[in-house]
Amino acid sequence: MSSAGEQRVRQLFEDSLATHRDSQDRLAEPISRAGALLAQALSDGGRVLSCGNGGSAADAQHFAAELIGRFEKEREALPAVALSTDTSALTAISNDYGFERVFSRQVEGLGREGDILVAISTSGNSPNVVQAIEAAQSRQMRVIALTGRDGGAIRGQMRENDIELCVPSDSTARVQEVHILILHCLCDLTDQLVHE
């Protein structure tokens, strides 16, 4: 006979699997398009900037590390920067301009046309991620947004040439679990497509 704790764990696995299945059905095509967009931008000499808060900051850093290091295939380093890693920039910008500008100010300094912003927000409403998207779009950068729930404010920001990957769940944990799989899919597609 299983314990209440074991039953709870089994239910969490079931919930995660259900969210993964729903996401697979809804997101396989846009993830494929996002991978092709990333690969094309990198092949054309662009770079990837990524941002998010909390667990999403960790995901942004993980993604940049996979690109600049390697994922599963030996290849040249790819130019990627996580905007949550420079503590001097983060604290100076937050102090001088407010935390809402912490990513957008970096996009203004580092981003250029042909680059990609990978913006991660579980709720889709993080003010500093919203402002980073605005800054990227003003520089003619393309945006790949990873969101959850109903996409939040970010959904309304997406332009025709941007891609939103919205996980169909209201659970922060389930959304974050699928976000990391999406990022791994993007790494895999990039490995397959860059410099083919």
mmCIF file with all atom_site columns, N, CA and C in Angstrom, residues 43-107:
data_model
loop_
_atom_site.group_PDB
_atom_site.id
_atom_site.type_symbol
_atom_site.label_atom_id
_atom_site.label_alt_id
_atom_site.label_comp_id
_atom_site.label_asym_id
_atom_site.label_entity_id
_atom_site.label_seq_id
_atom_site.pdbx_PDB_ins_code
_atom_site.Cartn_x
_atom_site.Cartn_y
_atom_site.Cartn_z
_atom_site.occupancy
_atom_site.B_iso_or_equiv
_atom_site.pdbx_formal_charge
_atom_site.auth_seq_id
_atom_site.auth_comp_id
_atom_site.auth_asym_id
_atom_site.auth_atom_id
_atom_site.pdbx_PDB_model_num
ATOM 1   N N  . SER A 1 43  ? 23.348 31.760 -38.023 1.00 0.00 ? 43  SER A N  1
ATOM 2   C CA . SER A 1 43  ? 24.102 31.534 -39.266 1.00 0.00 ? 43  SER A CA 1
ATOM 3   C C  . SER A 1 43  ? 24.412 32.845 -39.973 1.00 0.00 ? 43  SER A C  1
ATOM 4   N N  . ASP A 1 44  ? 23.530 33.842 -39.794 1.00 0.00 ? 44  ASP A N  1
ATOM 5   C CA . ASP A 1 44  ? 23.718 35.143 -40.432 1.00 0.00 ? 44  ASP A CA 1
ATOM 6   C C  . ASP A 1 44  ? 24.577 36.099 -39.601 1.00 0.00 ? 44  ASP A C  1
ATOM 7   N N  . GLY A 1 45  ? 25.132 35.612 -38.495 1.00 0.00 ? 45  GLY A N  1
ATOM 8   C CA . GLY A 1 45  ? 26.008 36.447 -37.676 1.00 0.00 ? 45  GLY A CA 1
ATOM 9   C C  . GLY A 1 45  ? 25.327 37.147 -36.520 1.00 0.00 ? 45  GLY A C  1
ATOM 10  N N  . GLY A 1 46  ? 24.058 36.840 -36.271 1.00 0.00 ? 46  GLY A N  1
ATOM 11  C CA . GLY A 1 46  ? 23.358 37.423 -35.133 1.00 0.00 ? 46  GLY A CA 1
ATOM 12  C C  . GLY A 1 46  ? 23.720 36.707 -33.845 1.00 0.00 ? 46  GLY A C  1
ATOM 13  N N  . ARG A 1 47  ? 23.234 37.246 -32.746 1.00 0.00 ? 47  ARG A N  1
ATOM 14  C CA . ARG A 1 47  ? 23.460 36.609 -31.450 1.00 0.00 ? 47  ARG A CA 1
ATOM 15  C C  . ARG A 1 47  ? 22.146 36.506 -30.702 1.00 0.00 ? 47  ARG A C  1
ATOM 16  N N  . VAL A 1 48  ? 22.184 35.746 -29.624 1.00 0.00 ? 48  VAL A N  1
ATOM 17  C CA . VAL A 1 48  ? 20.995 35.502 -28.819 1.00 0.00 ? 48  VAL A CA 1
ATOM 18  C C  . VAL A 1 48  ? 21.176 36.158 -27.457 1.00 0.00 ? 48  VAL A C  1
ATOM 19  N N  . LEU A 1 49  ? 20.209 36.984 -27.061 1.00 0.00 ? 49  LEU A N  1
ATOM 20  C CA . LEU A 1 49  ? 20.128 37.531 -25.717 1.00 0.00 ? 49  LEU A CA 1
ATOM 21  C C  . LEU A 1 49  ? 18.951 36.849 -25.036 1.00 0.00 ? 49  LEU A C  1
ATOM 22  N N  . SER A 1 50  ? 19.113 36.465 -23.782 1.00 0.00 ? 50  SER A N  1
ATOM 23  C CA . SER A 1 50  ? 18.018 35.798 -23.075 1.00 0.00 ? 50  SER A CA 1
ATOM 24  C C  . SER A 1 50  ? 17.820 36.439 -21.715 1.00 0.00 ? 50  SER A C  1
ATOM 25  N N  . CYS A 1 51  ? 16.568 36.429 -21.250 1.00 0.00 ? 51  CYS A N  1
ATOM 26  C CA . CYS A 1 51  ? 16.282 37.033 -19.949 1.00 0.00 ? 51  CYS A CA 1
ATOM 27  C C  . CYS A 1 51  ? 15.068 36.393 -19.299 1.00 0.00 ? 51  CYS A C  1
ATOM 28  N N  . GLY A 1 52  ? 15.008 36.536 -17.982 1.00 0.00 ? 52  GLY A N  1
ATOM 29  C CA . GLY A 1 52  ? 13.899 36.060 -17.171 1.00 0.00 ? 52  GLY A CA 1
ATOM 30  C C  . GLY A 1 52  ? 14.235 36.313 -15.709 1.00 0.00 ? 52  GLY A C  1
ATOM 31  N N  . ASN A 1 53  ? 13.279 36.090 -14.834 1.00 0.00 ? 53  ASN A N  1
ATOM 32  C CA . ASN A 1 53  ? 13.446 36.305 -13.396 1.00 0.00 ? 53  ASN A CA 1
ATOM 33  C C  . ASN A 1 53  ? 13.349 34.984 -12.644 1.00 0.00 ? 53  ASN A C  1
ATOM 34  N N  . GLY A 1 54  ? 14.090 34.869 -11.552 1.00 0.00 ? 54  GLY A N  1
ATOM 35  C CA . GLY A 1 54  ? 13.994 33.678 -10.709 1.00 0.00 ? 54  GLY A CA 1
ATOM 36  C C  . GLY A 1 54  ? 14.346 32.410 -11.463 1.00 0.00 ? 54  GLY A C  1
ATOM 37  N N  . GLY A 1 55  ? 13.429 31.434 -11.457 1.00 0.00 ? 55  GLY A N  1
ATOM 38  C CA . GLY A 1 55  ? 13.658 30.194 -12.195 1.00 0.00 ? 55  GLY A CA 1
ATOM 39  C C  . GLY A 1 55  ? 13.831 30.454 -13.678 1.00 0.00 ? 55  GLY A C  1
ATOM 40  N N  . SER A 1 56  ? 13.150 31.461 -14.197 1.00 0.00 ? 56  SER A N  1
ATOM 41  C CA . SER A 1 56  ? 13.290 31.804 -15.612 1.00 0.00 ? 56  SER A CA 1
ATOM 42  C C  . SER A 1 56  ? 14.659 32.414 -15.901 1.00 0.00 ? 56  SER A C  1
ATOM 43  N N  . ALA A 1 57  ? 15.248 33.102 -14.919 1.00 0.00 ? 57  ALA A N  1
ATOM 44  C CA . ALA A 1 57  ? 16.626 33.593 -15.072 1.00 0.00 ? 57  ALA A CA 1
ATOM 45  C C  . ALA A 1 57  ? 17.580 32.416 -15.180 1.00 0.00 ? 57  ALA A C  1
ATOM 46  N N  . ALA A 1 58  ? 17.356 31.399 -14.345 1.00 0.00 ? 58  ALA A N  1
ATOM 47  C CA . ALA A 1 58  ? 18.189 30.195 -14.416 1.00 0.00 ? 58  ALA A CA 1
ATOM 48  C C  . ALA A 1 58  ? 18.036 29.521 -15.772 1.00 0.00 ? 58  ALA A C  1
ATOM 49  N N  . ASP A 1 59  ? 16.811 29.475 -16.294 1.00 0.00 ? 59  ASP A N  1
ATOM 50  C CA . ASP A 1 59  ? 16.586 28.883 -17.618 1.00 0.00 ? 59  ASP A CA 1
ATOM 51  C C  . ASP A 1 59  ? 17.276 29.703 -18.709 1.00 0.00 ? 59  ASP A C  1
ATOM 52  N N  . ALA A 1 60  ? 17.218 31.035 -18.596 1.00 0.00 ? 60  ALA A N  1
ATOM 53  C CA . ALA A 1 60  ? 17.880 31.900 -19.574 1.00 0.00 ? 60  ALA A CA 1
ATOM 54  C C  . ALA A 1 60  ? 19.388 31.662 -19.566 1.00 0.00 ? 60  ALA A C  1
ATOM 55  N N  . GLN A 1 61  ? 19.953 31.512 -18.379 1.00 0.00 ? 61  GLN A N  1
ATOM 56  C CA . GLN A 1 61  ? 21.389 31.234 -18.257 1.00 0.00 ? 61  GLN A CA 1
ATOM 57  C C  . GLN A 1 61  ? 21.727 29.845 -18.809 1.00 0.00 ? 61  GLN A C  1
ATOM 58  N N  . HIS A 1 62  ? 20.912 28.872 -18.479 1.00 0.00 ? 62  HIS A N  1
ATOM 59  C CA . HIS A 1 62  ? 21.108 27.506 -18.973 1.00 0.00 ? 62  HIS A CA 1
ATOM 60  C C  . HIS A 1 62  ? 21.118 27.503 -20.501 1.00 0.00 ? 62  HIS A C  1
ATOM 61  N N  . PHE A 1 63  ? 20.160 28.190 -21.106 1.00 0.00 ? 63  PHE A N  1
ATOM 62  C CA . PHE A 1 63  ? 20.061 28.236 -22.562 1.00 0.00 ? 63  PHE A CA 1
ATOM 63  C C  . PHE A 1 63  ? 21.294 28.879 -23.185 1.00 0.00 ? 63  PHE A C  1
ATOM 64  N N  . ALA A 1 64  ? 21.710 30.024 -22.646 1.00 0.00 ? 64  ALA A N  1
ATOM 65  C CA . ALA A 1 64  ? 22.899 30.695 -23.178 1.00 0.00 ? 64  ALA A CA 1
ATOM 66  C C  . ALA A 1 64  ? 24.130 29.808 -23.038 1.00 0.00 ? 64  ALA A C  1
ATOM 67  N N  . ALA A 1 65  ? 24.233 29.099 -21.921 1.00 0.00 ? 65  ALA A N  1
ATOM 68  C CA . ALA A 1 65  ? 25.378 28.212 -21.707 1.00 0.00 ? 65  ALA A CA 1
ATOM 69  C C  . ALA A 1 65  ? 25.399 27.072 -22.717 1.00 0.00 ? 65  ALA A C  1
ATOM 70  N N  . GLU A 1 66  ? 24.238 26.526 -23.044 1.00 0.00 ? 66  GLU A N  1
ATOM 71  C CA . GLU A 1 66  ? 24.173 25.440 -24.032 1.00 0.00 ? 66  GLU A CA 1
ATOM 72  C C  . GLU A 1 66  ? 24.603 25.930 -25.418 1.00 0.00 ? 66  GLU A C  1
ATOM 73  N N  . LEU A 1 67  ? 24.267 27.184 -25.740 1.00 0.00 ? 67  LEU A N  1
ATOM 74  C CA . LEU A 1 67  ? 24.637 27.713 -27.053 1.00 0.00 ? 67  LEU A CA 1
ATOM 75  C C  . LEU A 1 67  ? 26.121 28.050 -27.125 1.00 0.00 ? 67  LEU A C  1
ATOM 76  N N  . ILE A 1 68  ? 26.627 28.716 -26.111 1.00 0.00 ? 68  ILE A N  1
ATOM 77  C CA . ILE A 1 68  ? 28.030 29.147 -26.165 1.00 0.00 ? 68  ILE A CA 1
ATOM 78  C C  . ILE A 1 68  ? 28.982 27.988 -25.887 1.00 0.00 ? 68  ILE A C  1
ATOM 79  N N  . GLY A 1 69  ? 28.523 27.028 -25.112 1.00 0.00 ? 69  GLY A N  1
ATOM 80  C CA . GLY A 1 69  ? 29.296 25.799 -24.883 1.00 0.00 ? 69  GLY A CA 1
ATOM 81  C C  . GLY A 1 69  ? 28.954 24.798 -25.975 1.00 0.00 ? 69  GLY A C  1
ATOM 82  N N  . ARG A 1 70  ? 28.170 23.822 -25.608 1.00 0.00 ? 70  ARG A N  1
ATOM 83  C CA . ARG A 1 70  ? 27.601 22.910 -26.593 1.00 0.00 ? 70  ARG A CA 1
ATOM 84  C C  . ARG A 1 70  ? 26.430 22.201 -25.955 1.00 0.00 ? 70  ARG A C  1
ATOM 85  N N  . PHE A 1 71  ? 25.547 21.685 -26.798 1.00 0.00 ? 71  PHE A N  1
ATOM 86  C CA . PHE A 1 71  ? 24.412 20.916 -26.299 1.00 0.00 ? 71  PHE A CA 1
ATOM 87  C C  . PHE A 1 71  ? 24.785 19.441 -26.404 1.00 0.00 ? 71  PHE A C  1
ATOM 88  N N  . GLU A 1 72  ? 24.423 18.772 -27.488 1.00 0.00 ? 72  GLU A N  1
ATOM 89  C CA . GLU A 1 72  ? 24.756 17.347 -27.634 1.00 0.00 ? 72  GLU A CA 1
ATOM 90  C C  . GLU A 1 72  ? 25.661 17.072 -28.826 1.00 0.00 ? 72  GLU A C  1
ATOM 91  N N  . LYS A 1 73  ? 26.042 18.095 -29.539 1.00 0.00 ? 73  LYS A N  1
ATOM 92  C CA . LYS A 1 73  ? 26.812 17.935 -30.769 1.00 0.00 ? 73  LYS A CA 1
ATOM 93  C C  . LYS A 1 73  ? 28.005 18.885 -30.724 1.00 0.00 ? 73  LYS A C  1
ATOM 94  N N  . GLU A 1 74  ? 29.158 18.386 -31.099 1.00 0.00 ? 74  GLU A N  1
ATOM 95  C CA . GLU A 1 74  ? 30.331 19.259 -31.185 1.00 0.00 ? 74  GLU A CA 1
ATOM 96  C C  . GLU A 1 74  ? 30.138 20.239 -32.336 1.00 0.00 ? 74  GLU A C  1
ATOM 97  N N  . ARG A 1 75  ? 30.344 21.500 -32.046 1.00 0.00 ? 75  ARG A N  1
ATOM 98  C CA . ARG A 1 75  ? 30.205 22.564 -33.037 1.00 0.00 ? 75  ARG A CA 1
ATOM 99  C C  . ARG A 1 75  ? 30.913 23.789 -32.490 1.00 0.00 ? 75  ARG A C  1
ATOM 100 N N  . GLU A 1 76  ? 31.022 24.805 -33.330 1.00 0.00 ? 76  GLU A N  1
ATOM 101 C CA . GLU A 1 76  ? 31.642 26.036 -32.852 1.00 0.00 ? 76  GLU A CA 1
ATOM 102 C C  . GLU A 1 76  ? 30.747 26.698 -31.803 1.00 0.00 ? 76  GLU A C  1
ATOM 103 N N  . ALA A 1 77  ? 31.352 27.514 -30.966 1.00 0.00 ? 77  ALA A N  1
ATOM 104 C CA . ALA A 1 77  ? 30.592 28.275 -29.975 1.00 0.00 ? 77  ALA A CA 1
ATOM 105 C C  . ALA A 1 77  ? 29.642 29.226 -30.683 1.00 0.00 ? 77  ALA A C  1
ATOM 106 N N  . LEU A 1 78  ? 28.454 29.378 -30.137 1.00 0.00 ? 78  LEU A N  1
ATOM 107 C CA . LEU A 1 78  ? 27.461 30.285 -30.705 1.00 0.00 ? 78  LEU A CA 1
ATOM 108 C C  . LEU A 1 78  ? 27.293 31.476 -29.762 1.00 0.00 ? 78  LEU A C  1
ATOM 109 N N  . PRO A 1 79  ? 27.161 32.695 -30.306 1.00 0.00 ? 79  PRO A N  1
ATOM 110 C CA . PRO A 1 79  ? 27.112 33.894 -29.470 1.00 0.00 ? 79  PRO A CA 1
ATOM 111 C C  . PRO A 1 79  ? 25.786 34.030 -28.727 1.00 0.00 ? 79  PRO A C  1
ATOM 112 N N  . ALA A 1 80  ? 25.851 33.901 -27.409 1.00 0.00 ? 80  ALA A N  1
ATOM 113 C CA . ALA A 1 80  ? 24.658 33.992 -26.572 1.00 0.00 ? 80  ALA A CA 1
ATOM 114 C C  . ALA A 1 80  ? 25.021 34.639 -25.244 1.00 0.00 ? 80  ALA A C  1
ATOM 115 N N  . VAL A 1 81  ? 24.128 35.493 -24.757 1.00 0.00 ? 81  VAL A N  1
ATOM 116 C CA . VAL A 1 81  ? 24.345 36.199 -23.496 1.00 0.00 ? 81  VAL A CA 1
ATOM 117 C C  . VAL A 1 81  ? 23.059 36.153 -22.674 1.00 0.00 ? 81  VAL A C  1
ATOM 118 N N  . ALA A 1 82  ? 23.165 35.689 -21.440 1.00 0.00 ? 82  ALA A N  1
ATOM 119 C CA . ALA A 1 82  ? 22.046 35.768 -20.505 1.00 0.00 ? 82  ALA A CA 1
ATOM 120 C C  . ALA A 1 82  ? 22.134 37.105 -19.775 1.00 0.00 ? 82  ALA A C  1
ATOM 121 N N  . LEU A 1 83  ? 21.089 37.887 -19.844 1.00 0.00 ? 83  LEU A N  1
ATOM 122 C CA . LEU A 1 83  ? 21.109 39.243 -19.285 1.00 0.00 ? 83  LEU A CA 1
ATOM 123 C C  . LEU A 1 83  ? 20.950 39.270 -17.772 1.00 0.00 ? 83  LEU A C  1
ATOM 124 N N  . SER A 1 84  ? 20.853 38.113 -17.151 1.00 0.00 ? 84  SER A N  1
ATOM 125 C CA . SER A 1 84  ? 20.696 38.048 -15.698 1.00 0.00 ? 84  SER A CA 1
ATOM 126 C C  . SER A 1 84  ? 21.991 37.712 -14.976 1.00 0.00 ? 84  SER A C  1
ATOM 127 N N  . THR A 1 85  ? 23.115 37.700 -15.672 1.00 0.00 ? 85  THR A N  1
ATOM 128 C CA . THR A 1 85  ? 24.347 37.186 -15.073 1.00 0.00 ? 85  THR A CA 1
ATOM 129 C C  . THR A 1 85  ? 25.331 38.243 -14.586 1.00 0.00 ? 85  THR A C  1
ATOM 130 N N  . ASP A 1 86  ? 25.262 39.445 -15.088 1.00 0.00 ? 86  ASP A N  1
ATOM 131 C CA . ASP A 1 86  ? 26.240 40.480 -14.731 1.00 0.00 ? 86  ASP A CA 1
ATOM 132 C C  . ASP A 1 86  ? 25.724 41.265 -13.526 1.00 0.00 ? 86  ASP A C  1
ATOM 133 N N  . THR A 1 87  ? 26.197 40.899 -12.342 1.00 0.00 ? 87  THR A N  1
ATOM 134 C CA . THR A 1 87  ? 25.662 41.517 -11.120 1.00 0.00 ? 87  THR A CA 1
ATOM 135 C C  . THR A 1 87  ? 25.946 43.015 -11.050 1.00 0.00 ? 87  THR A C  1
ATOM 136 N N  . SER A 1 88  ? 27.066 43.460 -11.590 1.00 0.00 ? 88  SER A N  1
ATOM 137 C CA . SER A 1 88  ? 27.349 44.899 -11.574 1.00 0.00 ? 88  SER A CA 1
ATOM 138 C C  . SER A 1 88  ? 26.345 45.654 -12.441 1.00 0.00 ? 88  SER A C  1
ATOM 139 N N  . ALA A 1 89  ? 26.073 45.129 -13.632 1.00 0.00 ? 89  ALA A N  1
ATOM 140 C CA . ALA A 1 89  ? 25.084 45.770 -14.496 1.00 0.00 ? 89  ALA A CA 1
ATOM 141 C C  . ALA A 1 89  ? 23.694 45.701 -13.867 1.00 0.00 ? 89  ALA A C  1
ATOM 142 N N  . LEU A 1 90  ? 23.337 44.550 -13.328 1.00 0.00 ? 90  LEU A N  1
ATOM 143 C CA . LEU A 1 90  ? 22.006 44.389 -12.728 1.00 0.00 ? 90  LEU A CA 1
ATOM 144 C C  . LEU A 1 90  ? 21.778 45.379 -11.594 1.00 0.00 ? 90  LEU A C  1
ATOM 145 N N  . THR A 1 91  ? 22.764 45.501 -10.718 1.00 0.00 ? 91  THR A N  1
ATOM 146 C CA . THR A 1 91  ? 22.579 46.379 -9.565  1.00 0.00 ? 91  THR A CA 1
ATOM 147 C C  . THR A 1 91  ? 22.679 47.852 -9.943  1.00 0.00 ? 91  THR A C  1
ATOM 148 N N  . ALA A 1 92  ? 23.564 48.179 -10.878 1.00 0.00 ? 92  ALA A N  1
ATOM 149 C CA . ALA A 1 92  ? 23.682 49.585 -11.298 1.00 0.00 ? 92  ALA A CA 1
ATOM 150 C C  . ALA A 1 92  ? 22.420 50.036 -12.016 1.00 0.00 ? 92  ALA A C  1
ATOM 151 N N  . ILE A 1 93  ? 21.928 49.217 -12.934 1.00 0.00 ? 93  ILE A N  1
ATOM 152 C CA . ILE A 1 93  ? 20.716 49.593 -13.672 1.00 0.00 ? 93  ILE A CA 1
ATOM 153 C C  . ILE A 1 93  ? 19.526 49.674 -12.734 1.00 0.00 ? 93  ILE A C  1
ATOM 154 N N  . SER A 1 94  ? 19.400 48.685 -11.849 1.00 0.00 ? 94  SER A N  1
ATOM 155 C CA . SER A 1 94  ? 18.288 48.697 -10.889 1.00 0.00 ? 94  SER A CA 1
ATOM 156 C C  . SER A 1 94  ? 18.336 49.942 -10.009 1.00 0.00 ? 94  SER A C  1
ATOM 157 N N  . ASN A 1 95  ? 19.522 50.292 -9.559  1.00 0.00 ? 95  ASN A N  1
ATOM 158 C CA . ASN A 1 95  ? 19.689 51.449 -8.688  1.00 0.00 ? 95  ASN A CA 1
ATOM 159 C C  . ASN A 1 95  ? 19.398 52.755 -9.425  1.00 0.00 ? 95  ASN A C  1
ATOM 160 N N  . ASP A 1 96  ? 19.911 52.874 -10.651 1.00 0.00 ? 96  ASP A N  1
ATOM 161 C CA . ASP A 1 96  ? 19.812 54.138 -11.378 1.00 0.00 ? 96  ASP A CA 1
ATOM 162 C C  . ASP A 1 96  ? 18.505 54.319 -12.137 1.00 0.00 ? 96  ASP A C  1
ATOM 163 N N  . TYR A 1 97  ? 17.918 53.209 -12.631 1.00 0.00 ? 97  TYR A N  1
ATOM 164 C CA . TYR A 1 97  ? 16.750 53.305 -13.504 1.00 0.00 ? 97  TYR A CA 1
ATOM 165 C C  . TYR A 1 97  ? 15.520 52.562 -12.982 1.00 0.00 ? 97  TYR A C  1
ATOM 166 N N  . GLY A 1 98  ? 15.699 51.663 -12.011 1.00 0.00 ? 98  GLY A N  1
ATOM 167 C CA . GLY A 1 98  ? 14.600 50.841 -11.519 1.00 0.00 ? 98  GLY A CA 1
ATOM 168 C C  . GLY A 1 98  ? 14.695 49.438 -12.090 1.00 0.00 ? 98  GLY A C  1
ATOM 169 N N  . PHE A 1 99  ? 14.186 48.484 -11.324 1.00 0.00 ? 99  PHE A N  1
ATOM 170 C CA . PHE A 1 99  ? 14.306 47.077 -11.718 1.00 0.00 ? 99  PHE A CA 1
ATOM 171 C C  . PHE A 1 99  ? 13.569 46.770 -13.026 1.00 0.00 ? 99  PHE A C  1
ATOM 172 N N  . GLU A 1 100 ? 12.557 47.561 -13.348 1.00 0.00 ? 100 GLU A N  1
ATOM 173 C CA . GLU A 1 100 ? 11.821 47.329 -14.591 1.00 0.00 ? 100 GLU A CA 1
ATOM 174 C C  . GLU A 1 100 ? 12.701 47.516 -15.828 1.00 0.00 ? 100 GLU A C  1
ATOM 175 N N  . ARG A 1 101 ? 13.800 48.258 -15.692 1.00 0.00 ? 101 ARG A N  1
ATOM 176 C CA . ARG A 1 101 ? 14.677 48.537 -16.838 1.00 0.00 ? 101 ARG A CA 1
ATOM 177 C C  . ARG A 1 101 ? 15.903 47.631 -16.896 1.00 0.00 ? 101 ARG A C  1
ATOM 178 N N  . VAL A 1 102 ? 16.000 46.667 -15.968 1.00 0.00 ? 102 VAL A N  1
ATOM 179 C CA . VAL A 1 102 ? 17.237 45.907 -15.811 1.00 0.00 ? 102 VAL A CA 1
ATOM 180 C C  . VAL A 1 102 ? 17.614 45.119 -17.065 1.00 0.00 ? 102 VAL A C  1
ATOM 181 N N  . PHE A 1 103 ? 16.634 44.639 -17.815 1.00 0.00 ? 103 PHE A N  1
ATOM 182 C CA . PHE A 1 103 ? 16.933 43.912 -19.045 1.00 0.00 ? 103 PHE A CA 1
ATOM 183 C C  . PHE A 1 103 ? 16.889 44.824 -20.271 1.00 0.00 ? 103 PHE A C  1
ATOM 184 N N  . SER A 1 104 ? 15.929 45.742 -20.306 1.00 0.00 ? 104 SER A N  1
ATOM 185 C CA . SER A 1 104 ? 15.793 46.597 -21.490 1.00 0.00 ? 104 SER A CA 1
ATOM 186 C C  . SER A 1 104 ? 17.029 47.459 -21.706 1.00 0.00 ? 104 SER A C  1
ATOM 187 N N  . ARG A 1 105 ? 17.621 47.932 -20.620 1.00 0.00 ? 105 ARG A N  1
ATOM 188 C CA . ARG A 1 105 ? 18.825 48.761 -20.749 1.00 0.00 ? 105 ARG A CA 1
ATOM 189 C C  . ARG A 1 105 ? 19.969 47.955 -21.379 1.00 0.00 ? 105 ARG A C  1
ATOM 190 N N  . GLN A 1 106 ? 20.059 46.683 -20.993 1.00 0.00 ? 106 GLN A N  1
ATOM 191 C CA . GLN A 1 106 ? 21.095 45.822 -21.584 1.00 0.00 ? 106 GLN A CA 1
ATOM 192 C C  . GLN A 1 106 ? 20.795 45.530 -23.056 1.00 0.00 ? 106 GLN A C  1
ATOM 193 N N  . VAL A 1 107 ? 19.529 45.339 -23.379 1.00 0.00 ? 107 VAL A N  1
ATOM 194 C CA . VAL A 1 107 ? 19.152 45.133 -24.787 1.00 0.00 ? 107 VAL A CA 1
ATOM 195 C C  . VAL A 1 107 ? 19.517 46.373 -25.592 1.00 0.00 ? 107 VAL A C  1
#
